[in-house]
CSV table of C-alpha atoms in Angstrom, one decimal:
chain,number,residue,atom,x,y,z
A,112,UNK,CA,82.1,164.5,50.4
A,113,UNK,CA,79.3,163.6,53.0
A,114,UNK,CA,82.3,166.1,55.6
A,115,UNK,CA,81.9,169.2,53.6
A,116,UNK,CA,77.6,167.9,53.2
A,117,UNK,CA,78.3,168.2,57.2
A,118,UNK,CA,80.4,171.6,57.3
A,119,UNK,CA,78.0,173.6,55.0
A,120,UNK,CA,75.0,172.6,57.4
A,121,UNK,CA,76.6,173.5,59.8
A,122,UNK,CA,77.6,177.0,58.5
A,123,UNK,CA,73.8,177.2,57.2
A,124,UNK,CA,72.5,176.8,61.2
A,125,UNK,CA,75.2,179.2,62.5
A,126,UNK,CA,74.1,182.0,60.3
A,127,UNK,CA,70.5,181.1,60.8
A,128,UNK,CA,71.4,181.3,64.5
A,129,UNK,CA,73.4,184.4,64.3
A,130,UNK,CA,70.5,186.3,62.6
A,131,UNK,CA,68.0,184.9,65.0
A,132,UNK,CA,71.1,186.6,67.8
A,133,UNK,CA,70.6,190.1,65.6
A,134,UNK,CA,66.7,190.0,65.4
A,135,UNK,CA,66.4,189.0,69.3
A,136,UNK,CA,68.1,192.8,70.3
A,137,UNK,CA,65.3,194.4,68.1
A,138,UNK,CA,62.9,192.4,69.3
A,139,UNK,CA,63.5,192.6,73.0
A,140,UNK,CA,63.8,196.2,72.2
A,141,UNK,CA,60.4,196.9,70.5
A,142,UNK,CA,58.6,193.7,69.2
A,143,UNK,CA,58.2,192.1,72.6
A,144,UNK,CA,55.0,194.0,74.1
A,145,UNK,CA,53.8,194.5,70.3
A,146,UNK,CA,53.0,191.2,69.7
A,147,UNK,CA,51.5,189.9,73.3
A,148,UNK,CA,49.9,191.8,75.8
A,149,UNK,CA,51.2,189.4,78.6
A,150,UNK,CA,54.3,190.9,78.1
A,151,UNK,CA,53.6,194.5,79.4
A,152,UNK,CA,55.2,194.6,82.9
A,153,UNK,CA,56.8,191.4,82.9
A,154,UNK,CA,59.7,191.0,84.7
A,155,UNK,CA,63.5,190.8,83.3
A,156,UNK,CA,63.7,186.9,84.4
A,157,UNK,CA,61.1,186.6,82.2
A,158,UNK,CA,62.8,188.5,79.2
A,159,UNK,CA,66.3,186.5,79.6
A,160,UNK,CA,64.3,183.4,80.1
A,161,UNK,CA,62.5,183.6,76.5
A,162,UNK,CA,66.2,184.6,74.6
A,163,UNK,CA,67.3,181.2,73.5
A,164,UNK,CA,63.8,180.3,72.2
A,165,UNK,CA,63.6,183.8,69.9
A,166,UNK,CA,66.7,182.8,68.3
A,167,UNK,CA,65.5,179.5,67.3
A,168,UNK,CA,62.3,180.4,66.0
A,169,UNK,CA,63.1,184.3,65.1
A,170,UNK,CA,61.4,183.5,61.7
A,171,UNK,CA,57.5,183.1,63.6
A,172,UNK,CA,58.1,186.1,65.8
A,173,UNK,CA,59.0,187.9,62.9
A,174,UNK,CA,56.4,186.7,60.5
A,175,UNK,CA,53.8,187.5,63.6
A,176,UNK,CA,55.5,191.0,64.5
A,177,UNK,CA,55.0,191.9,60.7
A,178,UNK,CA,51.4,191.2,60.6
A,179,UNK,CA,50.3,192.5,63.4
A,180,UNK,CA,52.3,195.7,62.3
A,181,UNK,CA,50.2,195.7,58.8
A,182,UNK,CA,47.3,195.5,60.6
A,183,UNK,CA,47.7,198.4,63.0
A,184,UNK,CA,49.0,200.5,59.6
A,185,UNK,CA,45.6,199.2,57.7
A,186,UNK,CA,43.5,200.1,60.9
A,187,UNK,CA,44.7,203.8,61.3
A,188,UNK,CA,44.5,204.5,57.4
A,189,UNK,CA,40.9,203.1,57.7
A,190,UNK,CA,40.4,205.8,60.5
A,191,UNK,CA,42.3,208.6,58.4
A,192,UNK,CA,39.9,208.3,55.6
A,193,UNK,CA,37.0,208.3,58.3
A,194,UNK,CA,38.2,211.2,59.6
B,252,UNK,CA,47.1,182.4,85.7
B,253,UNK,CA,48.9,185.6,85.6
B,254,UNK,CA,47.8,188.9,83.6
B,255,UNK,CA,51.7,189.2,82.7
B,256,UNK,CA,54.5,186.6,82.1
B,257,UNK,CA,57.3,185.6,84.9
B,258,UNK,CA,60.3,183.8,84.6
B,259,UNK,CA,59.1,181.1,86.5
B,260,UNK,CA,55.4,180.9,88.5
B,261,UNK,CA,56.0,179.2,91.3
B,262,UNK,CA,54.3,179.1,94.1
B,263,UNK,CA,54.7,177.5,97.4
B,264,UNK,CA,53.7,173.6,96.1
B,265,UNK,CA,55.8,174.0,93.3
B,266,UNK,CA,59.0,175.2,95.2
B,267,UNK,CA,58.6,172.1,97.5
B,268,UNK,CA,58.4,170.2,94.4
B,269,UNK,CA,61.8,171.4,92.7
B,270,UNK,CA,63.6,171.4,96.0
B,271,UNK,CA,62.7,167.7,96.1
B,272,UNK,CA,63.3,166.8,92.2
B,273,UNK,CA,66.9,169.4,93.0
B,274,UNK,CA,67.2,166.9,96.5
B,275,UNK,CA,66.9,163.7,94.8
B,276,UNK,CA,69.1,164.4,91.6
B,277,UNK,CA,72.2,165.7,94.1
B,278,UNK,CA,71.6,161.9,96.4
B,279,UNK,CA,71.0,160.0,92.9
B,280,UNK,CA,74.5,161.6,91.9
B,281,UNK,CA,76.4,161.4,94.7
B,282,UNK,CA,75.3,158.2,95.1
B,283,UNK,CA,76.5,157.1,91.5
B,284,UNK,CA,80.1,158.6,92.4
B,285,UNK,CA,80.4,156.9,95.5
B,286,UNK,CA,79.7,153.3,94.2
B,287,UNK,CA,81.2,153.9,90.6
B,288,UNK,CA,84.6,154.7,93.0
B,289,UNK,CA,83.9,151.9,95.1
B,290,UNK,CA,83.1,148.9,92.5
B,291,UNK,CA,85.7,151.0,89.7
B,292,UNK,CA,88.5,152.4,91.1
B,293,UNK,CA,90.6,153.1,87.9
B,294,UNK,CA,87.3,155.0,86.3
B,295,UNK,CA,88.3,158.5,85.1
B,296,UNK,CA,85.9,161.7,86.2
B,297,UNK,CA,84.6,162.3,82.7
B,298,UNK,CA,83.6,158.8,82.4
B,299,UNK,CA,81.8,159.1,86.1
B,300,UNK,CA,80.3,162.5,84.8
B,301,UNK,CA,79.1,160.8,81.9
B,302,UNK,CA,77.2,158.1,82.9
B,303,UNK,CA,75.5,159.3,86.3
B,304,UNK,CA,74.3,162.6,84.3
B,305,UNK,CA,73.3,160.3,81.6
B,306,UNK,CA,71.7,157.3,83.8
B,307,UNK,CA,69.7,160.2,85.7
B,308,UNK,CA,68.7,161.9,82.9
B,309,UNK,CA,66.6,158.8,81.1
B,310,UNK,CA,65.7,157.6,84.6
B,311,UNK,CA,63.5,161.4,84.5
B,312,UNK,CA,62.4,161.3,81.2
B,313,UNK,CA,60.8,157.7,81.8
B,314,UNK,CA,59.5,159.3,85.1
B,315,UNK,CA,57.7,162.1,82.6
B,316,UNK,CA,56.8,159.7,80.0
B,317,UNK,CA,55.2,157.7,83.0
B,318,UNK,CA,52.9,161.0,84.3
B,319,UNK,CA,50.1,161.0,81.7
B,320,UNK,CA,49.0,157.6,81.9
B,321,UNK,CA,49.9,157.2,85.3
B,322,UNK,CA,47.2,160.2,86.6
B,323,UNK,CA,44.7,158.8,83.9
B,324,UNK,CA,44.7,155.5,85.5
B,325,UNK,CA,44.7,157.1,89.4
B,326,UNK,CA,44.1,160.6,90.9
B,327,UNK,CA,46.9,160.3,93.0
B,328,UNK,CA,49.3,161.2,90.7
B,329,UNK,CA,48.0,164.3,89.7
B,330,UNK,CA,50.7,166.4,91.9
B,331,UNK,CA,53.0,164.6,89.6
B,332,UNK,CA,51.4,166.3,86.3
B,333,UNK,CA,51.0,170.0,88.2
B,334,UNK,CA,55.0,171.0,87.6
B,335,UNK,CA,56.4,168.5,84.6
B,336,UNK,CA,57.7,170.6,82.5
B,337,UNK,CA,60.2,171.9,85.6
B,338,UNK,CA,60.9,167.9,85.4
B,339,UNK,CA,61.4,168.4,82.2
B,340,UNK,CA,64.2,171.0,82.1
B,341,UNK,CA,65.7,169.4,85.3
B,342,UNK,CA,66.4,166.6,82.7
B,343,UNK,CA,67.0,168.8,79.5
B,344,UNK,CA,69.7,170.3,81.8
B,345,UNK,CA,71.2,166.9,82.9
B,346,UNK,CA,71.2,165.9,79.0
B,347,UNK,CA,73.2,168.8,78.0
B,348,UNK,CA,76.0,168.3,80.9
B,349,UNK,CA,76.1,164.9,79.3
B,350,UNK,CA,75.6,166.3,75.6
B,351,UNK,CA,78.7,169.0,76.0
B,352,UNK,CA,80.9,166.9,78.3
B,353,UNK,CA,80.9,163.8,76.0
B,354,UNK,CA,81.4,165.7,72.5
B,355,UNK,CA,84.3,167.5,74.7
B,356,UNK,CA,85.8,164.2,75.5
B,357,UNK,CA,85.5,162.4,72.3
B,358,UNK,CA,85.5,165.2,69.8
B,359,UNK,CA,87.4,168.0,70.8
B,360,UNK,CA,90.7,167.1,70.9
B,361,UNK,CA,91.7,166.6,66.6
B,362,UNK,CA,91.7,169.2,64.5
B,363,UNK,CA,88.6,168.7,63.0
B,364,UNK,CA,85.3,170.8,64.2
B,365,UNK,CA,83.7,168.7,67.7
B,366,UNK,CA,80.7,168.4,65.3
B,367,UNK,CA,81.7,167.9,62.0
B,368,UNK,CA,83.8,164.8,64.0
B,369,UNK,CA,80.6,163.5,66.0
B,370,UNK,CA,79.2,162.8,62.3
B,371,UNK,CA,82.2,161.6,60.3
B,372,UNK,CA,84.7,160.1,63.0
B,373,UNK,CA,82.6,156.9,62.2
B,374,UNK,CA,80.7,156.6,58.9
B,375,UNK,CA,79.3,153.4,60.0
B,376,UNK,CA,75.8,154.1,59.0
B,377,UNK,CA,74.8,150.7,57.3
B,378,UNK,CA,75.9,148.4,60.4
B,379,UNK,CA,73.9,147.9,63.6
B,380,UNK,CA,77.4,146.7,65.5
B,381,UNK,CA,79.2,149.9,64.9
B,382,UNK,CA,75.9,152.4,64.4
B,383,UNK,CA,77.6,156.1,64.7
B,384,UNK,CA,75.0,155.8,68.0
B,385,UNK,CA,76.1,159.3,69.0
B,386,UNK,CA,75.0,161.2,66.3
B,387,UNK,CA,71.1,160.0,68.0
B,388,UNK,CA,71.7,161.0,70.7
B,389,UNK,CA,73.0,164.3,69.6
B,390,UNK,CA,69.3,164.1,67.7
B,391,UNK,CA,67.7,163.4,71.0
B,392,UNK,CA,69.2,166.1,73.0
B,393,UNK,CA,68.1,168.9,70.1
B,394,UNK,CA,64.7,167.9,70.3
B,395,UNK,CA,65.0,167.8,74.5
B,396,UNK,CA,66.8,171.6,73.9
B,397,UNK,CA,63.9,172.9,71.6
B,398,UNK,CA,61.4,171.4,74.1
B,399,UNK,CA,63.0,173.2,77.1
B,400,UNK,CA,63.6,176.4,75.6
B,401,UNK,CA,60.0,176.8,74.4
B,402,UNK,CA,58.6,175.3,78.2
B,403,UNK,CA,57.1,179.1,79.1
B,404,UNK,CA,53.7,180.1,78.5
B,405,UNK,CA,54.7,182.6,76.5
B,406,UNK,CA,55.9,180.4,73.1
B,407,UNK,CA,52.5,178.2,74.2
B,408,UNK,CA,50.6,181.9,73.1
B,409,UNK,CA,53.2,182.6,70.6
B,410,UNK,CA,53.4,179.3,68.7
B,411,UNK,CA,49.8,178.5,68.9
B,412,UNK,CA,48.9,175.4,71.6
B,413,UNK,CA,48.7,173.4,68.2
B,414,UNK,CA,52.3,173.9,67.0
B,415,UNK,CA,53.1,173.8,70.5
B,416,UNK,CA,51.9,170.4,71.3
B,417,UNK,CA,52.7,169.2,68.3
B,418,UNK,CA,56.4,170.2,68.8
B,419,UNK,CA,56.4,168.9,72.4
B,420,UNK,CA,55.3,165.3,71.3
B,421,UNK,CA,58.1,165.0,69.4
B,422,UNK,CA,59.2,163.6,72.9
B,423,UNK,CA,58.6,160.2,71.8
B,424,UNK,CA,60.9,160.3,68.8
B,425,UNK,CA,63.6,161.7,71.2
B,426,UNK,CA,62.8,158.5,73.7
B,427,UNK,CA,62.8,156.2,70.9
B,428,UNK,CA,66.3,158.0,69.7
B,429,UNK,CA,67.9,157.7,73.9
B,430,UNK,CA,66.5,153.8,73.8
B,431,UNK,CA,69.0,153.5,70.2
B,432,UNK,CA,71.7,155.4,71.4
B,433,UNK,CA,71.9,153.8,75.2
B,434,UNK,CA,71.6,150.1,73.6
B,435,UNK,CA,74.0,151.0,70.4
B,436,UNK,CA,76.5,152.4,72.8
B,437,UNK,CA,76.2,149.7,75.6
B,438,UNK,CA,76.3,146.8,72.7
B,439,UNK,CA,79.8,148.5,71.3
B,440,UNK,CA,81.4,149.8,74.8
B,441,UNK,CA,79.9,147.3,77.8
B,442,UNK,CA,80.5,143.7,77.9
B,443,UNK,CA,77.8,144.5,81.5
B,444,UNK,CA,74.4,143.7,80.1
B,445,UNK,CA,72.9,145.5,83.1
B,446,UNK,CA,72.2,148.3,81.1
B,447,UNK,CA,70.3,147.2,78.4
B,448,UNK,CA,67.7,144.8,80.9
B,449,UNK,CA,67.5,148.2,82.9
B,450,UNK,CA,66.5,150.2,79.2
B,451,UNK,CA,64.2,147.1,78.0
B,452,UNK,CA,62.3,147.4,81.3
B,453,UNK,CA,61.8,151.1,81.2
B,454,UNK,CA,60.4,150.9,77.8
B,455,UNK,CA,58.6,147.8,78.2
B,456,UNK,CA,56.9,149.2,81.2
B,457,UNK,CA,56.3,153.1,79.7
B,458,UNK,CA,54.1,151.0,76.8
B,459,UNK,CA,52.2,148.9,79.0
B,460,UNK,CA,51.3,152.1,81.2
B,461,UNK,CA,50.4,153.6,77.7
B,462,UNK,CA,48.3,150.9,76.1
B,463,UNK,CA,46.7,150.4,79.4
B,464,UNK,CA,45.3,153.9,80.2
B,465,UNK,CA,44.9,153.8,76.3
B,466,UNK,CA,42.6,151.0,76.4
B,467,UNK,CA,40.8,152.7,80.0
B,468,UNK,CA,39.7,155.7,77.6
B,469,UNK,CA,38.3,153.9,74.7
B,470,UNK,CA,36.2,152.1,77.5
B,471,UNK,CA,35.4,155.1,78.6
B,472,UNK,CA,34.8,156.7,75.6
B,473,UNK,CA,32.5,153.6,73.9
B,474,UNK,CA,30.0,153.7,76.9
B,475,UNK,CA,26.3,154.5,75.7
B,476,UNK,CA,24.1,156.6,76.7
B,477,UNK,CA,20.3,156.7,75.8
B,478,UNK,CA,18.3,159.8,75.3
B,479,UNK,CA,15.8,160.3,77.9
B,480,UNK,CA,12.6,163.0,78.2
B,481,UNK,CA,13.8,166.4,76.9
B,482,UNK,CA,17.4,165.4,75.3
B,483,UNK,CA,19.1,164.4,79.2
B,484,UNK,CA,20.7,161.7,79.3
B,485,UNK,CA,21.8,159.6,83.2
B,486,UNK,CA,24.8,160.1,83.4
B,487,UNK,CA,25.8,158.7,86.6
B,488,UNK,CA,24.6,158.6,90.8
B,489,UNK,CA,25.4,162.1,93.0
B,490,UNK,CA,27.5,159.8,95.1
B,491,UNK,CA,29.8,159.2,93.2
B,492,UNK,CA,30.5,162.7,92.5
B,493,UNK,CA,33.1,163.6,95.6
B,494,UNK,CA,32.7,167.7,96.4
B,495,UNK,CA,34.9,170.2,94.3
B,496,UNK,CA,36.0,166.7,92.0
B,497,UNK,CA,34.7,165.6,88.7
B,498,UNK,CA,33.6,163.0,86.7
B,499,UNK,CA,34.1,162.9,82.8
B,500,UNK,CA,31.5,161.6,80.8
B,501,UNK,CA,32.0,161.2,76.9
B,502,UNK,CA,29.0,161.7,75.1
B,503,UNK,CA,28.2,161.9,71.0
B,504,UNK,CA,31.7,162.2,71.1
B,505,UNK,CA,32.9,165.0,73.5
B,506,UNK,CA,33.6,164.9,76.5
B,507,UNK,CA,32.1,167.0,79.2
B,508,UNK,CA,32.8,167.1,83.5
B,509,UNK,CA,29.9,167.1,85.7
B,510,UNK,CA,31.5,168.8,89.1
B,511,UNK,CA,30.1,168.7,91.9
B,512,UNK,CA,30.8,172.0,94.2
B,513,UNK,CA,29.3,173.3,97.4
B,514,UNK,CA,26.8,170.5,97.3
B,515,UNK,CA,25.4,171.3,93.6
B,516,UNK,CA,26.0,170.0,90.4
B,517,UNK,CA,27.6,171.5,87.4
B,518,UNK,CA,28.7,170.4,84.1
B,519,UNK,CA,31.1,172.3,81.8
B,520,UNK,CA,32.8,171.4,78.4
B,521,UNK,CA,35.9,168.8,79.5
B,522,UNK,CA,38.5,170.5,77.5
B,523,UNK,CA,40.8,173.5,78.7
B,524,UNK,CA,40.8,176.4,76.7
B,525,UNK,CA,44.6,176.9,77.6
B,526,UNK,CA,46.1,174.1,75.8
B,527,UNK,CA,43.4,171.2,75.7
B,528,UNK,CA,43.7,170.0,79.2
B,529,UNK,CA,41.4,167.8,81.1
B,530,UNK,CA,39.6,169.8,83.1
B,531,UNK,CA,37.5,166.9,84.8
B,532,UNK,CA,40.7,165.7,86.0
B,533,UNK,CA,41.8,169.0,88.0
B,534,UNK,CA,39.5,170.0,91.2
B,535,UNK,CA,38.0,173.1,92.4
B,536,UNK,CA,40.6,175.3,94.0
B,537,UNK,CA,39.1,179.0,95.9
B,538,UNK,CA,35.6,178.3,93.8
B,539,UNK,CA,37.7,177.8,90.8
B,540,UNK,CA,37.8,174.9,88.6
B,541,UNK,CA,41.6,174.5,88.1
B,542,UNK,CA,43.0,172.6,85.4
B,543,UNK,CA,45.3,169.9,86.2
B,544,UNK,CA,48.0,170.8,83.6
B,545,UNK,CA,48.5,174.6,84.4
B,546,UNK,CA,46.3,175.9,86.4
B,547,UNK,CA,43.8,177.6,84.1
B,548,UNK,CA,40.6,178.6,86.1
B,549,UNK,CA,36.8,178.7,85.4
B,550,UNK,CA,34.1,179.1,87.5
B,551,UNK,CA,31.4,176.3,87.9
B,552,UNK,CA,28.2,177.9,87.2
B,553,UNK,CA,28.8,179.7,84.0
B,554,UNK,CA,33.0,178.4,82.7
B,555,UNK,CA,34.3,181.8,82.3
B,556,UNK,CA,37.5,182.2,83.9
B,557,UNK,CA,37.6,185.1,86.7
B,558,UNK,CA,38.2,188.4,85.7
B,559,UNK,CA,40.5,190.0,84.2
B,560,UNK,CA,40.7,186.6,82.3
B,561,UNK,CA,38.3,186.4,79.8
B,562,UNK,CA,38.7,182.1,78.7
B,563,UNK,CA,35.5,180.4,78.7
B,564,UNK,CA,34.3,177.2,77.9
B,565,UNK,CA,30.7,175.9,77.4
B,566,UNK,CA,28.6,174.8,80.0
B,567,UNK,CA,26.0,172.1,79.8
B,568,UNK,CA,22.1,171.8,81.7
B,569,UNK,CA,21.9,169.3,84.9
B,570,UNK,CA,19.4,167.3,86.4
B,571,UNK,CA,18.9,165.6,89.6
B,572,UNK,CA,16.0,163.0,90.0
B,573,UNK,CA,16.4,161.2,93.1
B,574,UNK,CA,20.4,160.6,93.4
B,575,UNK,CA,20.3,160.3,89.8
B,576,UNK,CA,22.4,162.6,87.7
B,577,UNK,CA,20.7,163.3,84.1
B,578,UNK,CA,23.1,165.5,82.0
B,579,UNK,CA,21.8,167.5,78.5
B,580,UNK,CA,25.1,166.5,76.3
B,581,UNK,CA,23.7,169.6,73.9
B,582,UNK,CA,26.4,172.3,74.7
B,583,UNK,CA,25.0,176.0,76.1
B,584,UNK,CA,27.3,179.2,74.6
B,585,UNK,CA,30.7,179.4,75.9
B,586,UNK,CA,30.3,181.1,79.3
B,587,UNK,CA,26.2,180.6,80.2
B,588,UNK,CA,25.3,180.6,83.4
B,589,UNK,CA,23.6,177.5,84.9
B,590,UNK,CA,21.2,176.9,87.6
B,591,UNK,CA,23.0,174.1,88.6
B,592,UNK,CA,21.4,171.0,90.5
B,593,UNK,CA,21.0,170.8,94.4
B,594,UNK,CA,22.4,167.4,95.8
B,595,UNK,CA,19.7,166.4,98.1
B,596,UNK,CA,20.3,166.2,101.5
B,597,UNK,CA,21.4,162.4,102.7
């Protein structure tokens, strides 16, 4: 009993990790320099070095990269209907 | 400070830093090898890899744990505190050859998964004499691997310095985890007691240094000041002051750092706007006081950082009546500029 408990954790953590693997290519590719401005012009040390910890906690960046998204969405509707 | 991230920001101190931490980890290990071969002749190479990665790594993390209270209780440490968190890796990294080598040698030969087996080869969880001690470290070593993967600025910005912190002081649980899982192991595997005096005396040693900078800051902390003519308070004599140093002062409880720089007297909010460092405890580097932790910068007279950084902290009135210091502990805005006081000339 407590070996399977043991197995399906560990089957739990490996898919959490391989979806954190899947939303670190996106998010090199276009969330990076939306969500922090310190990013712009950084170098690719800097990029590799930061790979392990977006896996791990994908689920902030995420959360983070959504919002600000919904806020530049809300802020260039608000400037539509100005306009 | 840098307007965009790097890999790693080092600069000339910090390289001679690493290449002495990289200097003294290759003599501690070859010096490990060389008498393990001498005193043990019939020791294997994991077993040699094992415990000289091992021994290094908690002699560094007790080196680490000993920085805080160590620079609280002398300035002379402080280069100790300007690049722990390379320290810290250097030992994260000395873990995980320990981590991987030691589930590879005990765990990876069956036909059951290397970590399925480092939880259920022994089941022992109710006895102290055959503890599954392995499964803490393995504990340890993923809070060490979360620490070090999350060392750059960038998750400090990205987390929030709160989470951050709070995620990085975790540390103690993983000492408190290596202390199990090094006396566990040596009461099951070592009949050498050597071991378990050396771990007792790092851990009795790390709490004293603790308890006693501990108890240096409540002193501090409890002093009393009394309100004088127009809300300053004395605070201390220019004297004692040294140019481009500080001296923190806790007042209605915060603390603030009266500097002294170019032979005047400022006095700025104590607390870094970067991740809650001390700024009192840092010095004035090119006109800039520079926190001790990471190297955050504000200027004196007003505690904005220089451009194109836009941290500030607030800034507090000063006084000089004779070589008297009087302070006003009523904080100005975030970023006012301040007269200053002029140190009289001796």
């Amino acid at each position: 009993m407590f070996t399977i408990v043991v197995y399906c954790l560990l089957i739990v953590i490996a898919l959490y990790l391989l979806a954190g693997v899947v939303f670190t290519i996106f998010f090199q590719a276009k969330g990076l320099s939306c969500i922090d401005e310190g990013t712009h012009g950084s170098s690719l040390g800097f990029r590799v070095i930061i790979i392990p910890g977006c896996i791990v906690f994908w689920i902030v960046l995420l959360r983070k990269w959504m919002n600000i998204k919904a806020k530049n969405r809300a802020k260039a509707n608000k400037e539509k209907r100005l306009l | 400070m840098g307007t965009s991230y790097s890999a790693v920001g080092w600069n000339r101190q910090k390289r001679i830093y690493d290449q002495v931490i990289a200097g003294c980890c290759v003599l501690y290990l070859v010096l490990f090898v060389l008498i393990t071969v001498t005193v043990n002749p019939d020791c294997t190479f994991e077993t040699v890899l094992l415990r000289s990665t091992s021994t290094l790594a908690v002699f560094i993390l007790h080196v680490i744990l000993s920085i805080g209270p160590l620079t609280r209780l002398n300035k002379k440490f402080l280069p100790l505190l300007y690049n722990r968190r390379h320290l810290g890796v250097t030992m994260f990294l000395l873990s995980a050859v320990h981590a991987v080598f030691g589930i590879l040698q005990f765990h990876s030969l069956g036909n059951v998964n290397p970590l399925v087996s480092l939880f259920t080869s022994n089941t022992h969880y109710g006895s102290i004499a055959d503890f599954p001690f392995q499964s803490l470290g393995f504990f340890a070593f993923v809070i060490f691997l979360l620490m070090a993967i999350t060392s750059h600025d960038f998750w400090l910005h990205n987390l929030t310095p709160k989470t951050w912190k709070t995620l990085h002081m975790f540390v103690y649980l993983a000492y408190f985890l290596v202390v199990m899982h090094v006396m566990l192991g040596v009461i099951q595997y070592e009949t050498n007691p050597v071991f378990v005096v050396i771990m007792i005396s790092g851990a009795f040693i790390l709490i004293t240094l603790h308890l006693i900078a501990g108890m240096a800051e409540v002193k501090k902390d409890k002093k009393a000041y009394r309100p004088e003519e127009e809300g300053f308070v004395q605070v201390c004599d220019v004297r004692d002051v040294e140019e481009s140093r500080a001296k923190i002062f806790c007042i209605a409880e915060e603390r603030i750092a009266v500097y002294r720089h170019e032979n005047k007297i400022y006095a700025i909010h104590n607390v870094c706007k970067h991740q809650g460092g001390p700024l009192g405890e840092g010095k004035i580097l090119d006109g800039c006081i520079t926190c001790p932790w990471h190297g955050y910068q504000y200027l004196p007279h007003n505690g904005q950082s220089p451009p194109p950084f836009t941290e500030k902290v607030s800034t507090y009135k000063v006084k000089i009546t004779g070589n008297t210091i009087w302070l006003k502990p009523t904080p100005d805005t975030a970023g006012t500029t301040q007269q200053g006081a002029a140190v009289p000339a001796e």
